XYZ file of C-alpha atoms in Angstrom:
476
model
C -13.238 11.842 29.412
C -14.236 10.086 26.165
C -11.085 7.972 25.793
C -12.554 6.102 22.803
C -12.180 9.341 20.792
C -9.015 10.642 22.436
C -6.478 12.072 19.996
C -3.709 9.515 19.461
C -0.131 10.754 19.586
C 2.231 10.304 16.658
C 4.507 8.298 18.978
C 1.765 5.765 19.689
C 0.766 5.516 16.033
C 4.360 4.811 14.993
C 4.821 2.381 17.884
C 1.712 0.473 16.846
C 2.799 0.446 13.200
C 6.105 -1.257 14.026
C 4.167 -4.374 15.013
C 3.065 -4.726 11.401
C 6.614 -4.177 10.208
C 7.636 -7.065 12.465
C 4.824 -9.344 11.291
C 5.548 -8.595 7.651
C 9.177 -9.600 8.038
C 7.743 -13.145 8.028
C 4.524 -12.659 6.052
C 6.230 -11.128 3.019
C 8.749 -13.964 3.045
C 5.938 -16.546 3.151
C 4.084 -14.826 0.325
C 7.042 -14.256 -2.014
C 9.653 -16.894 -1.229
C 8.083 -19.876 0.606
C 7.100 -21.776 -2.549
C 10.387 -20.877 -4.257
C 12.311 -22.073 -1.177
C 10.430 -25.390 -1.142
C 10.980 -26.092 -4.844
C 14.488 -24.751 -5.417
C 16.173 -25.204 -1.986
C 14.260 -28.144 -0.487
C 13.941 -29.653 -3.985
C 10.236 -30.484 -3.681
C 8.168 -30.943 -6.840
C 5.731 -28.041 -7.380
C 2.533 -29.973 -6.593
C 4.051 -31.419 -3.393
C 5.260 -27.974 -2.284
C 1.803 -26.608 -3.049
C 0.220 -29.375 -0.995
C 2.354 -28.367 1.996
C 1.229 -24.757 1.602
C -2.412 -25.877 1.363
C -2.376 -28.371 4.246
C -0.676 -26.161 6.836
C -3.459 -23.531 7.014
C -6.069 -26.306 7.201
C -4.221 -27.965 10.066
C -4.148 -24.637 11.941
C -7.792 -23.745 11.191
C -8.823 -24.327 14.815
C -6.071 -22.016 16.078
C -7.613 -18.770 14.805
C -11.009 -18.974 16.555
C -9.204 -20.274 19.644
C -6.947 -17.207 19.626
C -9.977 -14.940 19.242
C -11.806 -16.601 22.120
C -8.750 -16.549 24.399
C -7.718 -12.961 23.682
C -11.277 -11.622 24.091
C -11.195 -13.138 27.600
C -7.663 -12.086 28.534
C -7.599 -9.639 31.443
C -4.283 -8.066 32.434
C -3.155 -4.660 33.603
C -1.792 -4.136 30.053
C -5.114 -4.900 28.380
C -6.637 -7.798 26.453
C -4.645 -7.902 23.202
C -1.459 -5.933 23.782
C 0.324 -8.507 26.009
C 0.070 -11.200 23.342
C 2.214 -9.141 20.991
C 4.999 -9.324 23.602
C 4.461 -12.925 24.736
C 4.712 -14.312 21.191
C 7.758 -12.312 20.071
C 10.490 -14.908 20.702
C 8.461 -17.977 19.578
C 7.640 -16.026 16.398
C 11.352 -15.604 15.641
C 12.159 -19.259 16.423
C 9.452 -20.799 14.240
C 10.181 -18.336 11.451
C 13.791 -19.552 11.311
C 12.750 -23.228 11.416
C 10.400 -22.748 8.434
C 13.349 -21.633 6.280
C 15.923 -24.087 7.621
C 16.908 -27.272 5.788
C 18.054 -29.873 8.349
C 19.770 -31.896 5.615
C 17.120 -34.608 5.235
C 17.555 -36.663 2.067
C 14.118 -38.304 1.782
C 11.650 -36.102 -0.103
C 8.780 -37.509 1.985
C 10.547 -36.568 5.223
C 11.464 -33.154 3.803
C 7.780 -32.569 3.005
C 6.835 -33.695 6.524
C 9.413 -31.348 8.089
C 8.223 -28.499 5.855
C 4.606 -29.113 6.900
C 5.363 -29.258 10.629
C 7.603 -26.173 10.603
C 5.087 -24.222 8.515
C 2.222 -25.255 10.831
C 4.221 -23.949 13.799
C 4.944 -20.660 12.007
C 1.298 -20.139 11.005
C 0.140 -20.964 14.537
C 2.417 -18.455 16.216
C 1.529 -15.943 13.507
C -2.127 -16.275 14.556
C -1.285 -15.836 18.246
C 0.688 -12.721 17.348
C -1.195 -11.112 14.479
C -4.792 -11.603 15.636
C -4.205 -9.749 18.930
C -2.086 -7.175 17.095
C -4.842 -6.492 14.552
C -7.471 -6.482 17.321
C -5.381 -3.921 19.197
C -5.830 -1.558 16.244
C -9.595 -1.817 16.732
C -9.518 -0.812 20.418
C -6.916 1.968 20.447
C -9.609 4.407 19.301
C -13.184 4.526 18.035
C -12.641 7.713 16.058
C -12.936 6.972 12.317
C -10.354 9.557 11.195
C -7.854 8.544 13.871
C -8.404 4.895 13.020
C -7.688 5.592 9.337
C -4.592 7.595 10.296
C -3.303 4.789 12.531
C -3.877 2.184 9.845
C -2.245 4.322 7.138
C 0.894 4.685 9.256
C 0.721 0.961 9.996
C 0.863 0.215 6.307
C 3.704 2.606 5.738
C 5.578 0.335 8.153
C 4.370 -2.805 6.356
C 5.572 -1.322 3.063
C 8.989 -0.734 4.635
C 8.985 -4.449 5.552
C 7.964 -5.254 1.989
C 10.876 -3.150 0.737
C 13.309 -4.941 3.070
C 12.126 -8.496 2.418
C 11.327 -8.301 -1.284
C 14.218 -6.012 -2.145
C 17.025 -7.339 0.045
C 16.392 -11.066 0.558
C 18.209 -12.394 -2.519
C 21.200 -10.033 -2.163
C 21.459 -10.965 1.544
C 21.219 -14.689 0.747
C 24.077 -14.269 -1.748
C 26.075 -12.167 0.733
C 25.694 -14.487 3.729
C 25.786 -17.714 1.723
C 28.849 -17.106 -0.455
C 27.736 -20.019 -2.638
C 25.985 -21.935 0.169
C 22.289 -21.171 -0.403
C 21.050 -22.839 2.786
C 23.449 -20.880 5.008
C 22.481 -17.698 3.202
C 18.753 -18.300 3.769
C 19.248 -19.189 7.425
C 21.335 -16.123 8.250
C 18.943 -13.840 6.366
C 15.886 -15.184 8.202
C 17.634 -14.967 11.595
C 18.330 -11.290 10.880
C 14.722 -10.641 9.844
C 13.428 -12.535 12.895
C 15.456 -10.411 15.311
C 14.124 -7.248 13.667
C 10.599 -8.601 14.193
C 11.215 -9.241 17.913
C 12.448 -5.682 18.445
C 9.383 -4.289 16.655
C 6.944 -6.321 18.781
C 8.562 -5.115 22.004
C 8.253 -1.465 20.904
C 4.582 -1.972 19.987
C 3.834 -3.420 23.409
C 5.595 -0.577 25.218
C 4.078 2.291 23.225
C 0.356 1.483 22.835
C -2.782 1.613 24.980
C -6.236 0.005 24.760
C -9.183 2.428 25.107
C -12.281 0.489 23.991
C -13.699 -2.350 26.091
C -16.722 -4.638 25.644
C -19.984 -3.322 27.154
C -19.737 -3.866 30.948
C -23.023 -5.773 31.037
C -21.831 -8.265 28.382
C -21.686 -11.843 29.672
C -19.082 -14.272 28.394
C -20.818 -16.553 25.886
C -18.783 -18.221 23.142
C -21.848 -19.394 21.232
C -23.216 -15.853 21.153
C -19.872 -14.514 19.928
C -19.820 -17.099 17.132
C -23.451 -16.500 16.144
C -23.292 -12.704 16.128
C -19.986 -12.606 14.227
C -20.585 -15.334 11.638
C -24.164 -14.182 11.139
C -23.131 -10.626 10.315
C -23.203 -9.741 6.594
C -20.373 -7.223 6.891
C -18.113 -9.817 8.535
C -18.926 -12.479 5.929
C -18.155 -9.995 3.151
C -14.772 -9.088 4.628
C -13.939 -12.763 5.219
C -14.639 -13.597 1.555
C -12.813 -10.496 0.322
C -9.725 -11.283 2.425
C -9.660 -14.901 1.261
C -9.840 -13.927 -2.416
C -7.336 -11.079 -2.072
C -4.662 -13.179 -0.409
C -5.084 -16.096 -2.784
C -4.430 -13.553 -5.519
C -1.565 -11.756 -3.791
C 0.133 -15.061 -2.953
C -0.228 -16.283 -6.532
C 1.222 -13.124 -8.023
C 3.883 -12.715 -5.332
C 5.245 -16.255 -5.603
C 4.907 -16.653 -9.391
C 6.562 -13.343 -10.335
C 9.784 -14.795 -8.906
C 9.617 -17.660 -11.423
C 8.511 -15.152 -14.088
C 11.750 -13.199 -13.728
C 13.957 -16.265 -13.625
C 12.309 -18.392 -16.302
C 10.429 -16.043 -18.679
C 12.386 -12.807 -18.997
C 15.281 -12.840 -21.412
C 18.398 -12.581 -19.250
C 20.367 -10.519 -21.776
C 17.471 -8.060 -22.180
C 17.068 -7.769 -18.410
C 20.804 -7.180 -17.970
C 20.805 -4.551 -20.745
C 17.811 -2.766 -19.174
C 19.486 -2.648 -15.768
C 22.649 -1.200 -17.272
C 20.646 1.345 -19.288
C 19.035 2.707 -16.107
C 22.372 3.063 -14.355
C 22.936 -0.249 -12.562
C 25.868 -2.516 -13.212
C 24.484 -5.953 -14.017
C 25.679 -9.068 -15.800
C 23.799 -12.066 -17.111
C 24.983 -13.920 -13.985
C 23.321 -11.566 -11.479
C 20.550 -10.108 -13.645
C 17.799 -12.304 -12.159
C 18.487 -11.634 -8.464
C 19.310 -7.968 -9.046
C 16.439 -7.369 -11.450
C 13.841 -9.122 -9.293
C 14.987 -7.214 -6.204
C 14.822 -3.894 -8.103
C 11.331 -4.760 -9.388
C 10.114 -5.416 -5.830
C 11.861 -2.321 -4.468
C 10.312 0.009 -7.041
C 6.875 -1.498 -6.464
C 7.249 -1.073 -2.700
C 8.249 2.576 -3.095
C 5.307 3.257 -5.431
C 2.921 1.491 -3.049
C 4.262 3.520 -0.138
C 3.640 6.760 -2.042
C 0.174 5.540 -2.952
C -0.679 4.763 0.662
C 0.623 8.146 1.843
C -0.836 10.325 -0.892
C -3.983 8.564 -2.070
C -5.481 6.321 0.588
C -6.732 8.985 3.003
C -7.561 11.427 0.204
C -9.702 8.971 -1.751
C -11.436 7.423 1.249
C -12.373 10.888 2.544
C -13.886 11.926 -0.793
C -15.247 8.674 -2.184
C -15.724 6.591 0.945
C -13.889 3.361 1.738
C -16.208 1.075 -0.217
C -16.116 3.099 -3.451
C -12.343 3.579 -3.185
C -11.951 -0.187 -2.874
C -14.188 -0.868 -5.877
C -12.403 1.602 -8.161
C -8.846 0.668 -7.151
C -9.438 -3.079 -7.231
C -11.007 -2.822 -10.700
C -7.886 -1.044 -11.995
C -5.661 -3.610 -10.290
C -7.563 -6.423 -12.021
C -6.915 -4.963 -15.477
C -3.239 -4.213 -14.806
C -2.634 -7.712 -13.424
C -4.147 -9.328 -16.543
C -1.879 -7.199 -18.749
C 1.214 -8.970 -17.339
C 0.440 -11.768 -19.815
C 1.060 -9.472 -22.799
C 4.773 -8.423 -22.760
C 7.345 -10.520 -24.591
C 10.472 -11.778 -22.748
C 12.345 -8.766 -24.156
C 9.836 -6.078 -23.045
C 11.548 -5.539 -19.704
C 10.654 -1.840 -19.399
C 6.977 -2.639 -20.005
C 7.009 -5.274 -17.270
C 8.523 -2.824 -14.763
C 5.984 -0.149 -15.768
C 3.050 -2.544 -15.365
C 4.315 -3.596 -11.940
C 4.543 -0.007 -10.720
C 1.127 0.944 -12.122
C -0.407 -2.123 -10.478
C 1.201 -1.201 -7.143
C -0.114 2.360 -7.420
C -3.645 1.192 -8.233
C -3.686 -1.297 -5.363
C -1.990 0.969 -2.789
C -5.088 2.877 -1.516
C -6.797 -0.404 -0.591
C -3.910 -1.631 1.572
C -4.679 0.274 4.808
C -8.421 0.364 4.162
C -8.921 -3.380 4.587
C -8.023 -3.380 8.278
C -9.912 -0.127 8.909
C -12.963 -1.819 7.423
C -12.489 -4.903 9.619
C -12.337 -2.616 12.685
C -15.557 -1.026 11.444
C -17.050 -4.525 11.223
C -16.233 -5.142 14.915
C -18.147 -1.934 15.677
C -20.962 -3.013 13.349
C -21.356 -6.350 15.152
C -21.576 -4.464 18.469
C -23.970 -1.949 16.921
C -26.375 -4.651 15.753
C -26.060 -7.196 18.565
C -24.853 -5.141 21.560
C -22.015 -7.659 21.915
C -18.346 -6.905 21.190
C -15.875 -9.676 20.342
C -13.039 -7.814 18.627
C -10.537 -10.652 18.864
C -12.953 -13.241 17.514
C -13.915 -10.911 14.669
C -10.277 -10.356 13.666
C -9.350 -14.026 14.169
C -11.653 -15.093 11.353
C -10.131 -12.509 9.037
C -6.598 -13.651 9.942
C -7.656 -17.231 9.175
C -8.962 -16.079 5.759
C -5.621 -14.331 5.193
C -3.642 -17.485 6.066
C -5.945 -19.733 4.054
C -5.644 -17.378 1.088
C -1.872 -17.414 1.430
C -1.888 -21.227 1.458
C -4.342 -21.609 -1.404
C -2.479 -19.066 -3.522
C 0.818 -20.885 -3.022
C -0.844 -24.265 -3.584
C -2.549 -23.162 -6.801
C 0.728 -21.761 -8.103
C 2.632 -24.941 -7.248
C -0.007 -27.154 -8.831
C -0.168 -24.959 -11.917
C 3.608 -25.163 -12.285
C 3.523 -28.951 -11.974
C 0.610 -29.265 -14.391
C 2.605 -27.332 -16.998
C 5.779 -29.365 -16.403
C 7.977 -27.090 -14.242
C 11.330 -28.687 -13.295
C 12.490 -27.513 -9.809
C 15.781 -25.627 -9.715
C 16.727 -26.097 -13.384
C 16.220 -22.934 -15.426
C 17.919 -24.236 -18.543
C 15.757 -27.367 -18.749
C 12.340 -25.692 -18.408
C 9.951 -26.751 -21.187
C 7.971 -24.094 -23.058
C 4.790 -25.343 -21.388
C 6.201 -24.510 -17.922
C 6.839 -20.940 -19.031
C 3.214 -20.660 -20.203
C 2.082 -21.870 -16.775
C 4.249 -19.253 -15.086
C 2.789 -16.503 -17.293
C -0.758 -17.603 -16.449
C 0.042 -17.703 -12.718
C 1.334 -14.126 -12.787
C -1.444 -12.605 -14.890
C -4.765 -14.037 -16.040
C -5.482 -16.392 -13.130
C -4.856 -13.810 -10.349
C -6.692 -11.196 -12.444
C -9.773 -13.435 -12.445
C -9.575 -13.701 -8.650
C -9.092 -9.939 -8.286
C -12.253 -9.548 -10.349
C -14.183 -11.831 -7.984
C -12.878 -9.804 -5.026
C -14.136 -6.628 -6.703
C -17.620 -8.147 -7.025
C -17.498 -9.209 -3.366
C -16.885 -5.711 -2.033
C -20.103 -4.545 -3.706
C -21.984 -6.456 -0.953
C -20.194 -4.642 1.927
C -23.013 -2.889 3.848
C -21.068 -0.269 5.848
C -21.272 2.835 3.668
C -20.062 6.248 4.845
C -23.605 7.176 5.913
C -24.089 3.915 7.842
C -20.705 4.325 9.538
C -21.461 7.861 10.735
C -24.811 6.813 12.184
C -23.260 3.731 13.772
C -20.463 5.684 15.487
C -22.960 8.278 16.721
C -25.214 5.619 18.268
C -22.297 3.688 19.795
C -20.986 6.912 21.362
C -24.395 7.586 22.910
C -24.551 4.072 24.359
C -21.021 4.304 25.825
C -21.618 7.766 27.267
C -24.887 6.618 28.840
C -23.050 3.734 30.522
C -20.266 6.074 31.696
C -22.815 8.462 33.217
């Protein structure tokens, strides 16, 4: 039986997708709230907080290739990648909590050191969890349509995590904290961490690996490095991922400051009341920011469900990416235009941006899985874990650089941590740039990058046909 093209049950697809829900319980928090937590809870100056976010991925750079090498050589009765999702579940929860816990240190230097160490631990365990998880998606099936279906369902789950984290974090912090911000953050992150553990266990129990390296392949780390790094498709996806996550981290972290420091509180409160929500000037920021994130998550979910498969089937993955990322670039830049009173316009731009970007969300990881096939197709060597590990490193580095650039931009324009009333006009300009023109420029560079991706629809069909023939010949 050709197990590489076996039809995958809905149960297994949903089970696999929950792993991404679990991972995004931490990733969304890192992308949206890590910088804000460091500046306004830890009290770190923006440039110092940005330095922490920049240094941590650099200090864990060796972890990602190590994870790829180890997981590609893991042999258990559960498979190569699947067991790691289970083994890392509890450490993931522990280090996630530590990264958002303030031990009460007074010295800013020691606070920065604690923040760096705890963030390094979180990023390290994230690599040991997410690289095998992503690699698992590349070996469940070799069928292109099934792979797209699996990844689309995966990103429905990630959008649910986005909805939970971006929409509920601030209300939960207020609920659990009752005026004590640190207690509120700790309890909220503990809750999210336990949800993540449950998701990882379900993923382990419900999935199965069906694609293995060619049986004649000898273990050779240097060959794995050479064939992966030397592949044009892999280099394109590495660059694309780096640029995308710098951009997403910049927008995600700066829009928080944008709501708190740029929008007119009375206008935001009036808008919320006009659309049927009871809001006051006291809770307008937390309520309005949560609603903004919730609406964007819902729109993105609809975009993933309704547009991603439809567009990729008709236009191909590469063309879909080019078109959608171009629209996203324009809509991101437009966030610089509205005045502090144009609240409805800001919400509309956010939802349009989410809709434009939505079709690309599941396609990225489908394309990385295609790259693992492409490396095997060209070199007759398969190193799925190593291939995905480099992309996860680009994701983490992008996350760190995006947060660092935002923090440094805030400092350069004079942002004062935790003091909304005292913000100079220059700081507000910096916030507006960080949420619009600067990430738009990076989105534009990402759009240019995808033009160099060599795996077109025609190439992919020929590649899958030839790989099937090779595997069937070995099986016979």
